[in-house]
Coordinates of N, CA and C in Angstrom, one line a residue:
M834 N -3.9 9.3 -1.1 CA -4.5 10.5 -0.6 C -3.8 10.9 0.7
E835 N -3.1 12.0 0.6 CA -2.4 12.5 1.8 C -2.5 14.0 1.8
A836 N -3.1 14.6 2.9 CA -3.2 16.0 3.0 C -3.4 16.4 4.4
P837 N -2.9 17.6 4.9 CA -3.2 18.1 6.2 C -4.7 18.2 6.4
G838 N -5.2 18.0 7.6 CA -6.6 18.0 7.9 C -7.4 19.1 7.3
R839 N -6.9 20.4 7.6 CA -7.7 21.5 7.1 C -7.7 21.7 5.6
K840 N -6.8 21.1 4.9 CA -6.7 21.2 3.5 C -7.4 20.0 2.8
L841 N -7.9 19.1 3.6 CA -8.5 17.9 2.9 C -9.6 18.2 1.9
P842 N -10.6 19.0 2.3 CA -11.6 19.2 1.3 C -11.1 19.8 0.0
L843 N -10.1 20.8 0.1 CA -9.5 21.4 -1.1 C -8.8 20.3 -1.9
F844 N -8.0 19.5 -1.2 CA -7.2 18.4 -1.9 C -8.1 17.5 -2.6
L845 N -9.2 17.1 -2.0 CA -10.2 16.2 -2.6 C -10.8 16.8 -3.9
D846 N -11.1 18.1 -3.8 CA -11.7 18.8 -4.9 C -10.7 18.9 -6.1
I847 N -9.4 19.1 -5.7 CA -8.3 19.2 -6.8 C -8.2 17.8 -7.5
I848 N -8.2 16.7 -6.7 CA -8.1 15.4 -7.2 C -9.3 15.1 -8.2
R849 N -10.5 15.5 -7.8 CA -11.7 15.3 -8.6 C -11.6 16.1 -9.9
Q850 N -11.2 17.4 -9.8 CA -11.1 18.2 -11.0 C -10.0 17.7 -11.9
A851 N -9.0 17.0 -11.4 CA -7.9 16.5 -12.2 C -8.4 15.2 -13.0
G852 N -9.6 14.7 -12.7 CA -10.1 13.6 -13.5 C -10.0 12.3 -12.8
F853 N -9.6 12.2 -11.6 CA -9.5 11.0 -10.9 C -10.9 10.6 -10.3
S854 N -11.2 9.3 -10.2 CA -12.5 8.9 -9.6 C -12.3 8.1 -8.4
T855 N -11.1 7.5 -8.1 CA -10.9 6.7 -7.0 C -9.6 7.1 -6.2
I856 N -9.6 6.9 -4.9 CA -8.4 7.2 -4.2 C -8.2 6.1 -3.1
E857 N -6.9 6.1 -2.7 CA -6.5 5.3 -1.5 C -6.2 6.2 -0.3
I858 N -6.8 5.9 0.8 CA -6.5 6.7 2.0 C -5.1 6.4 2.5
S859 N -4.3 7.4 2.6 CA -2.9 7.3 3.1 C -2.9 6.8 4.5
R860 N -1.8 6.1 4.9 CA -1.6 5.7 6.3 C -1.3 6.9 7.2
K861 N -1.0 8.0 6.6 CA -0.7 9.2 7.4 C -2.0 10.1 7.6
Q862 N -3.1 9.7 7.0 CA -4.3 10.4 7.1 C -5.1 9.7 8.3
Q863 N -5.3 10.5 9.4 CA -5.9 9.9 10.5 C -7.3 10.5 10.7
N864 N -8.1 9.9 11.7 CA -9.4 10.4 12.1 C -10.4 10.4 10.9
I865 N -10.4 9.3 10.2 CA -11.1 9.3 8.9 C -12.6 9.3 9.2
A866 N -13.1 8.7 10.3 CA -14.5 8.7 10.6 C -15.1 10.1 10.7
A867 N -14.2 11.0 11.3 CA -14.6 12.4 11.5 C -14.7 13.2 10.2
R868 N -14.1 12.6 9.2 CA -14.0 13.3 7.9 C -14.9 12.6 6.8
E869 N -15.7 11.6 7.3 CA -16.4 10.8 6.3 C -17.3 11.6 5.4
A870 N -18.0 12.6 5.9 CA -18.8 13.5 5.1 C -18.0 14.2 4.1
Q871 N -16.9 14.7 4.4 CA -16.0 15.4 3.5 C -15.6 14.5 2.3
I872 N -15.3 13.3 2.7 CA -14.8 12.4 1.6 C -16.0 12.0 0.7
K873 N -17.1 11.7 1.3 CA -18.3 11.3 0.5 C -18.8 12.4 -0.3
N874 N -18.8 13.6 0.2 CA -19.2 14.8 -0.6 C -18.3 15.1 -1.8
S875 N -17.1 14.6 -1.7 CA -16.2 14.9 -2.8 C -16.6 14.2 -4.1
G876 N -17.4 13.1 -4.0 CA -17.7 12.4 -5.2 C -16.7 11.3 -5.6
L877 N -15.6 11.2 -4.8 CA -14.6 10.3 -5.1 C -14.9 9.0 -4.3
K878 N -14.6 7.8 -4.9 CA -14.7 6.5 -4.3 C -13.5 6.1 -3.6
I879 N -13.6 5.6 -2.4 CA -12.5 5.0 -1.7 C -12.2 3.6 -2.3
W880 N -11.1 3.5 -3.0 CA -10.7 2.2 -3.6 C -10.0 1.3 -2.5
S881 N -9.2 1.9 -1.7 CA -8.5 1.1 -0.7 C -8.1 2.0 0.5
V882 N -7.7 1.3 1.6 CA -7.3 2.0 2.8 C -5.9 1.5 3.2
H883 N -5.0 2.4 3.5 CA -3.6 1.9 3.9 C -3.6 1.9 5.4
G884 N -3.2 0.8 6.0 CA -3.1 0.7 7.5 C -1.9 1.5 8.0
I885 N -1.9 1.7 9.3 CA -0.8 2.4 10.0 C 0.4 1.5 10.1
Y886 N 0.1 0.3 10.6 CA 1.1 -0.8 10.7 C 2.5 -0.4 11.0
G887 N 2.7 0.1 12.2 CA 4.1 0.4 12.6 C 5.0 -0.7 13.0
L888 N 6.2 -0.5 13.2 CA 7.2 -1.5 13.4 C 7.0 -2.3 14.7
N889 N 6.3 -1.7 15.7 CA 6.0 -2.4 16.9 C 5.1 -3.6 16.7
I890 N 4.6 -3.8 15.5 CA 3.8 -5.0 15.2 C 4.6 -6.3 15.3
V891 N 5.9 -6.1 15.3 CA 6.8 -7.3 15.4 C 7.7 -7.2 16.6
N892 N 7.3 -6.3 17.5 CA 8.1 -6.1 18.7 C 8.2 -7.4 19.6
P893 N 9.3 -7.8 20.1 CA 9.4 -9.0 20.9 C 8.6 -8.9 22.3
D894 N 8.4 -7.6 22.7 CA 7.6 -7.5 23.9 C 6.1 -7.6 23.6
E895 N 5.5 -8.6 24.2 CA 4.1 -9.0 23.8 C 3.1 -7.8 24.1
R896 N 3.3 -7.1 25.2 CA 2.4 -6.0 25.5 C 2.5 -4.9 24.4
T897 N 3.7 -4.6 24.0 CA 3.9 -3.6 23.0 C 3.3 -4.0 21.7
R898 N 3.6 -5.3 21.3 CA 3.1 -5.8 20.1 C 1.5 -5.8 20.1
R899 N 0.9 -6.2 21.2 CA -0.5 -6.2 21.3 C -1.1 -4.8 21.2
D900 N -0.5 -3.8 21.8 CA -0.9 -2.5 21.7 C -0.9 -2.0 20.3
E901 N 0.1 -2.4 19.5 CA 0.1 -2.0 18.1 C -0.9 -2.7 17.3
V902 N -1.2 -4.0 17.6 CA -2.3 -4.7 16.9 C -3.6 -4.0 17.2
D903 N -3.8 -3.6 18.5 CA -5.1 -2.9 18.8 C -5.2 -1.6 18.1
A904 N -4.1 -0.9 17.9 CA -4.1 0.4 17.2 C -4.5 0.2 15.7
E905 N -4.0 -0.9 15.2 CA -4.3 -1.2 13.8 C -5.8 -1.6 13.6
I906 N -6.3 -2.4 14.6 CA -7.7 -2.7 14.6 C -8.6 -1.5 14.7
A907 N -8.2 -0.5 15.6 CA -8.9 0.7 15.7 C -8.9 1.5 14.4
R908 N -7.8 1.4 13.7 CA -7.8 2.1 12.3 C -8.8 1.4 11.4
M909 N -8.8 0.1 11.4 CA -9.8 -0.6 10.6 C -11.2 -0.2 10.9
E910 N -11.5 -0.1 12.2 CA -12.9 0.2 12.6 C -13.2 1.6 12.2
D911 N -12.2 2.5 12.2 CA -12.4 3.9 11.9 C -12.7 4.1 10.4
T912 N -12.2 3.2 9.6 CA -12.4 3.3 8.1 C -13.4 2.2 7.6
A913 N -14.1 1.5 8.5 CA -14.9 0.4 8.1 C -16.1 0.8 7.2
M914 N -16.4 2.1 7.2 CA -17.5 2.5 6.3 C -17.2 2.3 4.8
F915 N -15.9 2.2 4.5 CA -15.5 2.0 3.1 C -15.3 0.6 2.7
A916 N -15.4 -0.4 3.6 CA -15.4 -1.8 3.2 C -16.7 -2.1 2.4
P917 N -16.6 -3.1 1.5 CA -15.4 -3.9 1.2 C -14.5 -3.2 0.2
C918 N -13.2 -3.3 0.6 CA -12.1 -2.8 -0.3 C -10.8 -3.3 0.3
P919 N -9.7 -3.2 -0.5 CA -8.4 -3.6 0.0 C -8.0 -2.8 1.2
Y920 N -7.4 -3.4 2.2 CA -6.8 -2.8 3.4 C -5.3 -3.2 3.4
V921 N -4.4 -2.2 3.3 CA -3.0 -2.5 3.0 C -2.2 -2.5 4.3
V922 N -1.4 -3.6 4.5 CA -0.4 -3.6 5.5 C 1.0 -4.0 5.0
H923 N 2.0 -3.5 5.6 CA 3.4 -3.8 5.2 C 3.8 -5.2 5.6
Y924 N 4.7 -5.8 4.8 CA 5.3 -7.1 5.2 C 6.5 -6.8 6.0
L925 N 6.4 -7.1 7.3 CA 7.5 -6.8 8.2 C 8.3 -7.9 8.7
D926 N 8.2 -9.1 8.1 CA 9.2 -10.2 8.4 C 10.3 -9.9 7.4
R927 N 11.0 -8.8 7.7 CA 12.2 -8.5 6.8 C 13.4 -8.1 7.6
Y928 N 13.4 -8.5 8.8 CA 14.6 -8.3 9.7 C 15.4 -9.5 9.8
N929 N 16.6 -9.4 10.3 CA 17.5 -10.6 10.4 C 17.2 -11.4 11.6
D930 N 16.4 -11.0 12.5 CA 16.0 -11.8 13.7 C 14.8 -12.6 13.4
P931 N 14.9 -13.9 13.4 CA 13.7 -14.7 13.1 C 12.5 -14.5 14.0
E932 N 12.8 -14.0 15.2 CA 11.7 -13.8 16.2 C 10.7 -12.7 15.6
Y933 N 11.2 -11.8 14.8 CA 10.4 -10.8 14.2 C 9.4 -11.4 13.3
G934 N 9.9 -12.5 12.6 CA 9.0 -13.2 11.6 C 7.8 -13.9 12.4
K935 N 8.2 -14.5 13.5 CA 7.1 -15.2 14.3 C 6.1 -14.2 14.8
N936 N 6.6 -13.0 15.2 CA 5.7 -12.0 15.7 C 4.8 -11.4 14.6
F937 N 5.4 -11.3 13.4 CA 4.7 -10.8 12.3 C 3.5 -11.7 12.0
R938 N 3.7 -13.0 11.9 CA 2.6 -13.9 11.6 C 1.6 -13.8 12.7
K939 N 2.0 -13.8 13.9 CA 1.0 -13.7 15.0 C 0.1 -12.4 14.9
S940 N 0.8 -11.3 14.5 CA 0.0 -10.1 14.4 C -0.9 -10.1 13.2
I941 N -0.5 -10.7 12.1 CA -1.4 -10.8 10.9 C -2.6 -11.7 11.3
E942 N -2.3 -12.8 12.0 CA -3.4 -13.7 12.5 C -4.4 -12.9 13.3
D943 N -3.9 -12.1 14.2 CA -4.8 -11.3 15.1 C -5.6 -10.3 14.3
I944 N -4.9 -9.6 13.4 CA -5.6 -8.5 12.6 C -6.5 -9.0 11.6
Y945 N -6.2 -10.2 11.0 CA -7.0 -10.7 9.9 C -8.4 -11.1 10.5
V946 N -8.5 -11.5 11.7 CA -9.8 -11.9 12.3 C -10.8 -10.7 12.2
R947 N -10.3 -9.5 12.7 CA -11.1 -8.3 12.7 C -11.3 -7.8 11.2
S948 N -10.3 -7.9 10.4 CA -10.4 -7.4 9.0 C -11.5 -8.2 8.3
S949 N -11.6 -9.5 8.5 CA -12.6 -10.3 7.8 C -14.0 -9.9 8.3
Q950 N -14.1 -9.7 9.6 CA -15.4 -9.4 10.2 C -15.9 -8.1 9.6
L951 N -15.0 -7.1 9.4 CA -15.4 -5.8 8.9 C -15.7 -5.8 7.4
G952 N -15.3 -6.9 6.7 CA -15.5 -7.0 5.3 C -14.3 -6.5 4.4
F953 N -13.2 -6.2 5.0 CA -12.0 -5.8 4.2 C -11.4 -7.0 3.5
D954 N -10.6 -6.7 2.5 CA -9.7 -7.6 1.9 C -8.3 -7.2 2.4
L955 N -7.8 -7.9 3.4 CA -6.5 -7.6 3.9 C -5.4 -7.9 2.9
T956 N -4.6 -6.9 2.5 CA -3.6 -7.2 1.5 C -2.2 -6.8 2.1
V957 N -1.3 -7.7 1.9 CA 0.1 -7.6 2.3 C 0.9 -7.0 1.2
E958 N 1.6 -5.9 1.5 CA 2.4 -5.2 0.4 C 3.7 -5.8 0.2
T959 N 4.2 -5.8 -1.1 CA 5.5 -6.2 -1.4 C 6.5 -5.2 -0.8
A960 N 7.7 -5.7 -0.4 CA 8.6 -5.0 0.5 C 9.7 -4.2 -0.3
P961 N 10.1 -3.1 0.2 CA 11.3 -2.4 -0.3 C 12.6 -3.0 0.1
Y962 N 13.7 -2.5 -0.5 CA 15.0 -3.0 -0.2 C 15.7 -1.9 0.6
K963 N 16.0 -2.2 1.9 CA 16.6 -1.2 2.8 C 17.7 -1.8 3.6
P964 N 18.8 -2.1 2.9 CA 19.9 -2.8 3.6 C 20.6 -1.9 4.7
L965 N 20.5 -0.6 4.6 CA 21.1 0.3 5.5 C 20.3 0.4 6.8
Q966 N 19.1 -0.2 6.8 CA 18.3 -0.2 8.1 C 18.3 -1.6 8.7
N967 N 19.4 -2.4 8.4 CA 19.5 -3.8 8.9 C 18.4 -4.7 8.6
E968 N 17.9 -4.5 7.3 CA 16.8 -5.3 6.8 C 17.4 -6.3 5.7
R969 N 16.8 -7.5 5.7 CA 17.0 -8.4 4.6 C 15.9 -8.1 3.6
Y970 N 16.0 -8.6 2.4 CA 15.0 -8.4 1.4 C 14.1 -9.7 1.2
P971 N 12.8 -9.6 1.6 CA 11.9 -10.7 1.3 C 11.3 -10.5 -0.1
D972 N 11.6 -11.5 -1.0 CA 11.1 -11.3 -2.3 C 9.6 -11.6 -2.4
S973 N 9.1 -11.4 -3.6 CA 7.7 -11.6 -3.8 C 7.2 -13.0 -3.7
R974 N 8.1 -14.0 -4.0 CA 7.7 -15.4 -3.8 C 7.5 -15.7 -2.3
E975 N 8.4 -15.2 -1.5 CA 8.3 -15.4 0.0 C 7.0 -14.8 0.5
I976 N 6.7 -13.6 0.1 CA 5.5 -12.9 0.6 C 4.2 -13.6 0.1
A977 N 4.2 -14.1 -1.2 CA 3.1 -14.8 -1.8 C 2.9 -16.1 -1.0
E978 N 4.0 -16.8 -0.7 CA 3.9 -18.1 0.0 C 3.3 -17.8 1.4
F979 N 3.7 -16.8 2.0 CA 3.2 -16.4 3.4 C 1.7 -16.2 3.3
V980 N 1.2 -15.4 2.3 CA -0.2 -15.1 2.1 C -1.0 -16.4 1.8
R981 N -0.5 -17.2 0.9 CA -1.2 -18.4 0.5 C -1.3 -19.4 1.7
S982 N -0.4 -19.3 2.6 CA -0.4 -20.3 3.7 C -1.7 -20.1 4.6
F983 N -2.3 -18.9 4.5 CA -3.5 -18.7 5.3 C -4.8 -19.3 4.6
N984 N -4.7 -19.5 3.3 CA -5.7 -20.1 2.5 C -7.1 -19.4 2.7
A985 N -7.0 -18.1 2.7 CA -8.2 -17.2 3.0 C -8.5 -16.3 1.8
P986 N -9.7 -16.4 1.3 CA -10.0 -15.6 0.1 C -10.0 -14.1 0.3
D987 N -10.0 -13.6 1.5 CA -10.0 -12.2 1.8 C -8.6 -11.8 2.4
L988 N -7.6 -12.5 2.1 CA -6.2 -12.2 2.5 C -5.4 -12.3 1.3
N989 N -4.9 -11.2 0.7 CA -4.3 -11.1 -0.6 C -3.0 -10.2 -0.6
M990 N -2.7 -9.6 -1.7 CA -1.5 -8.9 -1.8 C -1.7 -7.5 -2.5
T991 N -0.9 -6.6 -2.1 CA -0.7 -5.3 -2.9 C 0.7 -5.4 -3.5
I992 N 0.8 -5.2 -4.8 CA 2.1 -5.1 -5.4 C 2.5 -3.6 -5.4
D993 N 3.6 -3.3 -4.8 CA 4.2 -1.9 -4.9 C 5.3 -2.0 -5.9
I994 N 5.0 -1.4 -7.1 CA 6.0 -1.4 -8.2 C 7.3 -0.7 -7.8
N995 N 7.2 0.4 -7.1 CA 8.3 1.2 -6.7 C 9.2 0.4 -5.7
H996 N 8.6 -0.5 -4.9 CA 9.4 -1.4 -4.0 C 10.1 -2.5 -4.8
S997 N 9.3 -3.2 -5.5 CA 9.7 -4.5 -6.0 C 10.7 -4.5 -7.1
N998 N 10.8 -3.4 -7.9 CA 11.7 -3.3 -9.0 C 13.1 -3.1 -8.5
L999 N 13.3 -2.8 -7.3 CA 14.7 -2.5 -6.8 C 15.5 -3.8 -6.7
R1000 N 14.9 -5.0 -6.6 CA 15.6 -6.2 -6.5 C 15.1 -7.3 -7.4
E1001 N 13.9 -7.1 -8.0 CA 13.3 -8.2 -8.8 C 12.9 -7.7 -10.2
D1002 N 12.7 -8.6 -11.1 CA 12.1 -8.3 -12.4 C 10.6 -8.3 -12.1
L1003 N 10.0 -7.2 -12.6 CA 8.6 -7.0 -12.2 C 7.6 -8.0 -12.9
E1004 N 8.0 -8.5 -14.1 CA 7.2 -9.5 -14.7 C 7.2 -10.8 -13.8
T1005 N 8.3 -11.1 -13.2 CA 8.4 -12.3 -12.3 C 7.6 -12.0 -11.1
V1006 N 7.6 -10.8 -10.5 CA 6.8 -10.4 -9.4 C 5.3 -10.7 -9.6
C1007 N 4.9 -10.3 -10.8 CA 3.5 -10.5 -11.1 C 3.1 -12.0 -11.2
E1008 N 4.0 -12.7 -11.8 CA 3.8 -14.2 -11.9 C 3.8 -14.8 -10.5
N1009 N 4.7 -14.4 -9.7 CA 4.8 -15.0 -8.3 C 3.5 -14.7 -7.5
C1010 N 2.9 -13.6 -7.8 CA 1.7 -13.1 -7.0 C 0.4 -13.5 -7.8
C1011 N 0.5 -14.2 -8.8 CA -0.7 -14.5 -9.6 C -1.8 -15.1 -8.7
G1012 N -3.0 -14.6 -8.9 CA -4.2 -15.1 -8.1 C -4.3 -14.4 -6.8
L1013 N -3.4 -13.6 -6.4 CA -3.4 -12.9 -5.1 C -3.5 -11.4 -5.2
I1014 N -3.3 -10.8 -6.4 CA -3.2 -9.4 -6.6 C -4.5 -8.7 -6.4
S1015 N -4.6 -7.9 -5.3 CA -5.9 -7.1 -5.1 C -5.7 -5.6 -5.2
N1016 N -4.5 -5.2 -5.3 CA -4.2 -3.7 -5.3 C -2.8 -3.5 -5.8
V1017 N -2.6 -2.3 -6.4 CA -1.3 -2.0 -7.0 C -0.9 -0.6 -6.6
H1018 N 0.3 -0.4 -6.1 CA 0.8 1.0 -5.9 C 1.8 1.3 -7.0
I1019 N 1.6 2.4 -7.7 CA 2.4 2.7 -8.8 C 3.2 4.1 -8.6
S1020 N 4.5 4.0 -8.8 CA 5.3 5.2 -8.9 C 6.6 4.8 -9.5
D1021 N 7.5 5.7 -9.8 CA 8.7 5.4 -10.5 C 9.9 5.6 -9.7
N1022 N 11.0 5.0 -10.1 CA 12.3 5.3 -9.5 C 13.4 5.0 -10.6
H1023 N 14.7 5.1 -10.1 CA 15.8 4.9 -11.0 C 16.5 3.6 -10.7
G1024 N 15.8 2.7 -10.0 CA 16.4 1.3 -9.8 C 17.3 1.2 -8.6
E1025 N 17.5 2.2 -7.8 CA 18.4 2.1 -6.7 C 17.7 2.4 -5.3
W1026 N 16.7 3.2 -5.3 CA 16.0 3.6 -4.1 C 14.6 3.9 -4.4
E1027 N 13.7 3.7 -3.4 CA 12.3 4.0 -3.7 C 12.0 5.5 -3.7
D1028 N 12.3 6.1 -4.9 CA 12.2 7.5 -5.1 C 10.7 8.1 -5.0
H1029 N 9.8 7.2 -5.3 CA 8.4 7.6 -5.4 C 8.2 8.8 -6.4
L1030 N 8.7 8.6 -7.6 CA 8.6 9.6 -8.6 C 7.2 9.4 -9.4
P1031 N 6.7 10.5 -10.0 CA 5.5 10.3 -10.8 C 5.9 9.3 -12.0
P1032 N 4.9 8.6 -12.5 CA 5.2 7.6 -13.6 C 5.8 8.4 -14.8
G1033 N 6.8 7.7 -15.4 CA 7.5 8.3 -16.5 C 8.7 9.1 -16.1
K1034 N 9.0 9.4 -14.8 CA 10.1 10.2 -14.4 C 11.3 9.3 -14.0
G1035 N 11.2 8.0 -14.0 CA 12.3 7.1 -13.7 C 12.5 6.1 -14.8
S1036 N 13.0 5.0 -14.4 CA 13.5 4.0 -15.4 C 12.6 2.7 -15.5
I1037 N 11.5 2.7 -14.7 CA 10.7 1.5 -14.7 C 9.9 1.4 -16.0
D1038 N 9.8 0.2 -16.6 CA 9.0 0.0 -17.8 C 7.6 -0.3 -17.4
L1039 N 6.8 0.7 -17.2 CA 5.5 0.6 -16.7 C 4.5 -0.1 -17.7
R1040 N 4.7 0.2 -19.0 CA 3.9 -0.5 -20.0 C 4.0 -2.0 -19.9
K1041 N 5.3 -2.5 -19.8 CA 5.6 -3.9 -19.7 C 5.0 -4.5 -18.4
T1042 N 5.2 -3.7 -17.3 CA 4.7 -4.2 -16.0 C 3.2 -4.4 -16.0
F1043 N 2.5 -3.4 -16.6 CA 1.0 -3.5 -16.6 C 0.5 -4.6 -17.5
A1044 N 1.2 -4.9 -18.5 CA 0.9 -6.0 -19.4 C 1.0 -7.3 -18.5
A1045 N 2.1 -7.4 -17.7 CA 2.3 -8.5 -16.8 C 1.2 -8.6 -15.8
L1046 N 0.8 -7.5 -15.2 CA -0.3 -7.5 -14.2 C -1.6 -8.1 -14.9
R1047 N -1.9 -7.6 -16.0 CA -3.1 -8.1 -16.7 C -3.0 -9.6 -17.0
A1048 N -1.9 -10.0 -17.5 CA -1.7 -11.4 -17.8 C -1.8 -12.3 -16.6
N1049 N -1.6 -11.7 -15.4 CA -1.7 -12.5 -14.2 C -3.0 -12.2 -13.4
G1050 N -3.9 -11.6 -14.1 CA -5.3 -11.5 -13.5 C -5.7 -10.2 -12.9
Y1051 N -4.8 -9.2 -12.9 CA -5.2 -7.9 -12.2 C -5.7 -6.9 -13.3
T1052 N -6.9 -6.4 -13.1 CA -7.5 -5.4 -14.0 C -8.1 -4.3 -13.2
G1053 N -7.8 -4.2 -11.9 CA -8.4 -3.1 -11.1 C -7.7 -1.8 -11.1
P1054 N -8.2 -0.9 -10.3 CA -7.5 0.5 -10.2 C -6.1 0.4 -9.6
C1055 N -5.4 1.5 -9.8 CA -4.0 1.6 -9.2 C -3.9 2.8 -8.4
N1056 N -3.2 2.8 -7.3 CA -2.9 3.9 -6.5 C -1.6 4.6 -6.9
L1057 N -1.7 5.8 -7.4 CA -0.5 6.6 -7.8 C 0.1 7.1 -6.5
E1058 N 1.2 6.5 -6.0 CA 1.8 6.8 -4.7 C 3.1 7.5 -4.9
F1059 N 3.0 8.7 -5.5 CA 4.3 9.5 -5.7 C 4.3 10.7 -4.8
H1060 N 5.5 11.2 -4.7 CA 5.8 12.4 -3.9 C 5.9 13.7 -4.8
L1061 N 5.4 14.8 -4.4 CA 5.6 16.1 -5.1 C 6.2 17.0 -4.1
P1062 N 7.0 18.0 -4.6 CA 7.7 18.9 -3.7 C 6.8 19.9 -3.0
E1063 N 5.6 20.1 -3.5 CA 4.7 21.1 -2.9 C 3.2 20.7 -3.2
F1064 N 2.3 21.4 -2.5 CA 0.9 21.1 -2.6 C 0.5 21.2 -4.1
P1065 N -0.1 20.2 -4.7 CA -0.4 20.2 -6.1 C -1.6 21.1 -6.5
D1066 N -1.6 21.5 -7.8 CA -2.8 22.2 -8.3 C -3.4 21.2 -9.3
V1067 N -4.6 21.6 -9.8 CA -5.3 20.7 -10.7 C -4.5 20.4 -12.0
S1068 N -3.8 21.4 -12.6 CA -3.1 21.2 -13.8 C -2.0 20.1 -13.6
T1069 N -1.3 20.2 -12.5 CA -0.2 19.3 -12.2 C -0.7 17.8 -12.1
L1070 N -1.8 17.6 -11.4 CA -2.3 16.3 -11.2 C -3.0 15.8 -12.5
R1071 N -3.6 16.7 -13.2 CA -4.2 16.2 -14.5 C -3.1 15.8 -15.5
N1072 N -2.0 16.5 -15.6 CA -1.0 16.2 -16.5 C -0.4 14.8 -16.1
I1073 N -0.2 14.6 -14.8 CA 0.4 13.3 -14.4 C -0.6 12.2 -14.7
R1074 N -1.9 12.4 -14.5 CA -2.9 11.4 -14.9 C -2.9 11.1 -16.4
L1075 N -2.9 12.1 -17.2 CA -2.9 11.9 -18.6 C -1.6 11.2 -19.1
K1076 N -0.5 11.6 -18.6 CA 0.8 10.9 -19.0 C 0.8 9.4 -18.5
T1077 N 0.3 9.2 -17.3 CA 0.2 7.8 -16.9 C -0.7 7.0 -17.7
E1078 N -1.9 7.5 -18.1 CA -2.8 6.8 -18.9 C -2.2 6.5 -20.3
L1079 N -1.4 7.5 -20.8 CA -0.8 7.3 -22.1 C 0.3 6.1 -22.0
I1080 N 1.0 6.1 -20.9 CA 2.0 5.0 -20.7 C 1.3 3.7 -20.7
L1081 N 0.2 3.6 -20.0 CA -0.4 2.3 -19.7 C -1.3 1.8 -20.8
T1082 N -1.7 2.7 -21.8 CA -2.5 2.3 -22.9 C -1.8 2.3 -24.2

């Protein structure tokens, strides 16, 4: 769910008329507490919340890192009325400097304490492949091992299909994350970049992927996380929903 503030009620109504029943709050949607009534009046259920989780969460300067942790916790508190539900953060131990990895773990430890208190299921999202931004690629096995190291029932994973297929076989990703999958982001691409296309517009075998998700224990909702060139109407979103349902069933 992503829309400019003044268009939010209209956007929610379009989503509902298109036949959707659950939404994920985008990390770009701010001041959620102030819009709680609008969201609740829409009749849509909040399935998950995406954190803001900026790059300063791994900053080597401790004050800067802590400020970013505090901002993330404030985001959690602003959306706490929707817990229990998945709360999504990016996996940011994906830089070539190992100090970033240490800071990432420290930040997750800090954030998890408050997440658990608020009743969220903190979920770490599988990573994209961005070599041009001086990033290494942490595969799904690495991220799953990181999450399992906490041994916490309310710290799990979000599989982003659009991210993971760029470097991995999606059936293998589902197997690596078995027992940890709490949320799924779905969009399509052509295998080279995270295009965020509507399902069926790229080359990802979504039918095969969702069979693998089910085989590895995930039967929950999915967040359609695609981009459109302009503000959508009911017909556009309804057609995407119907085509996606056809692919997955």
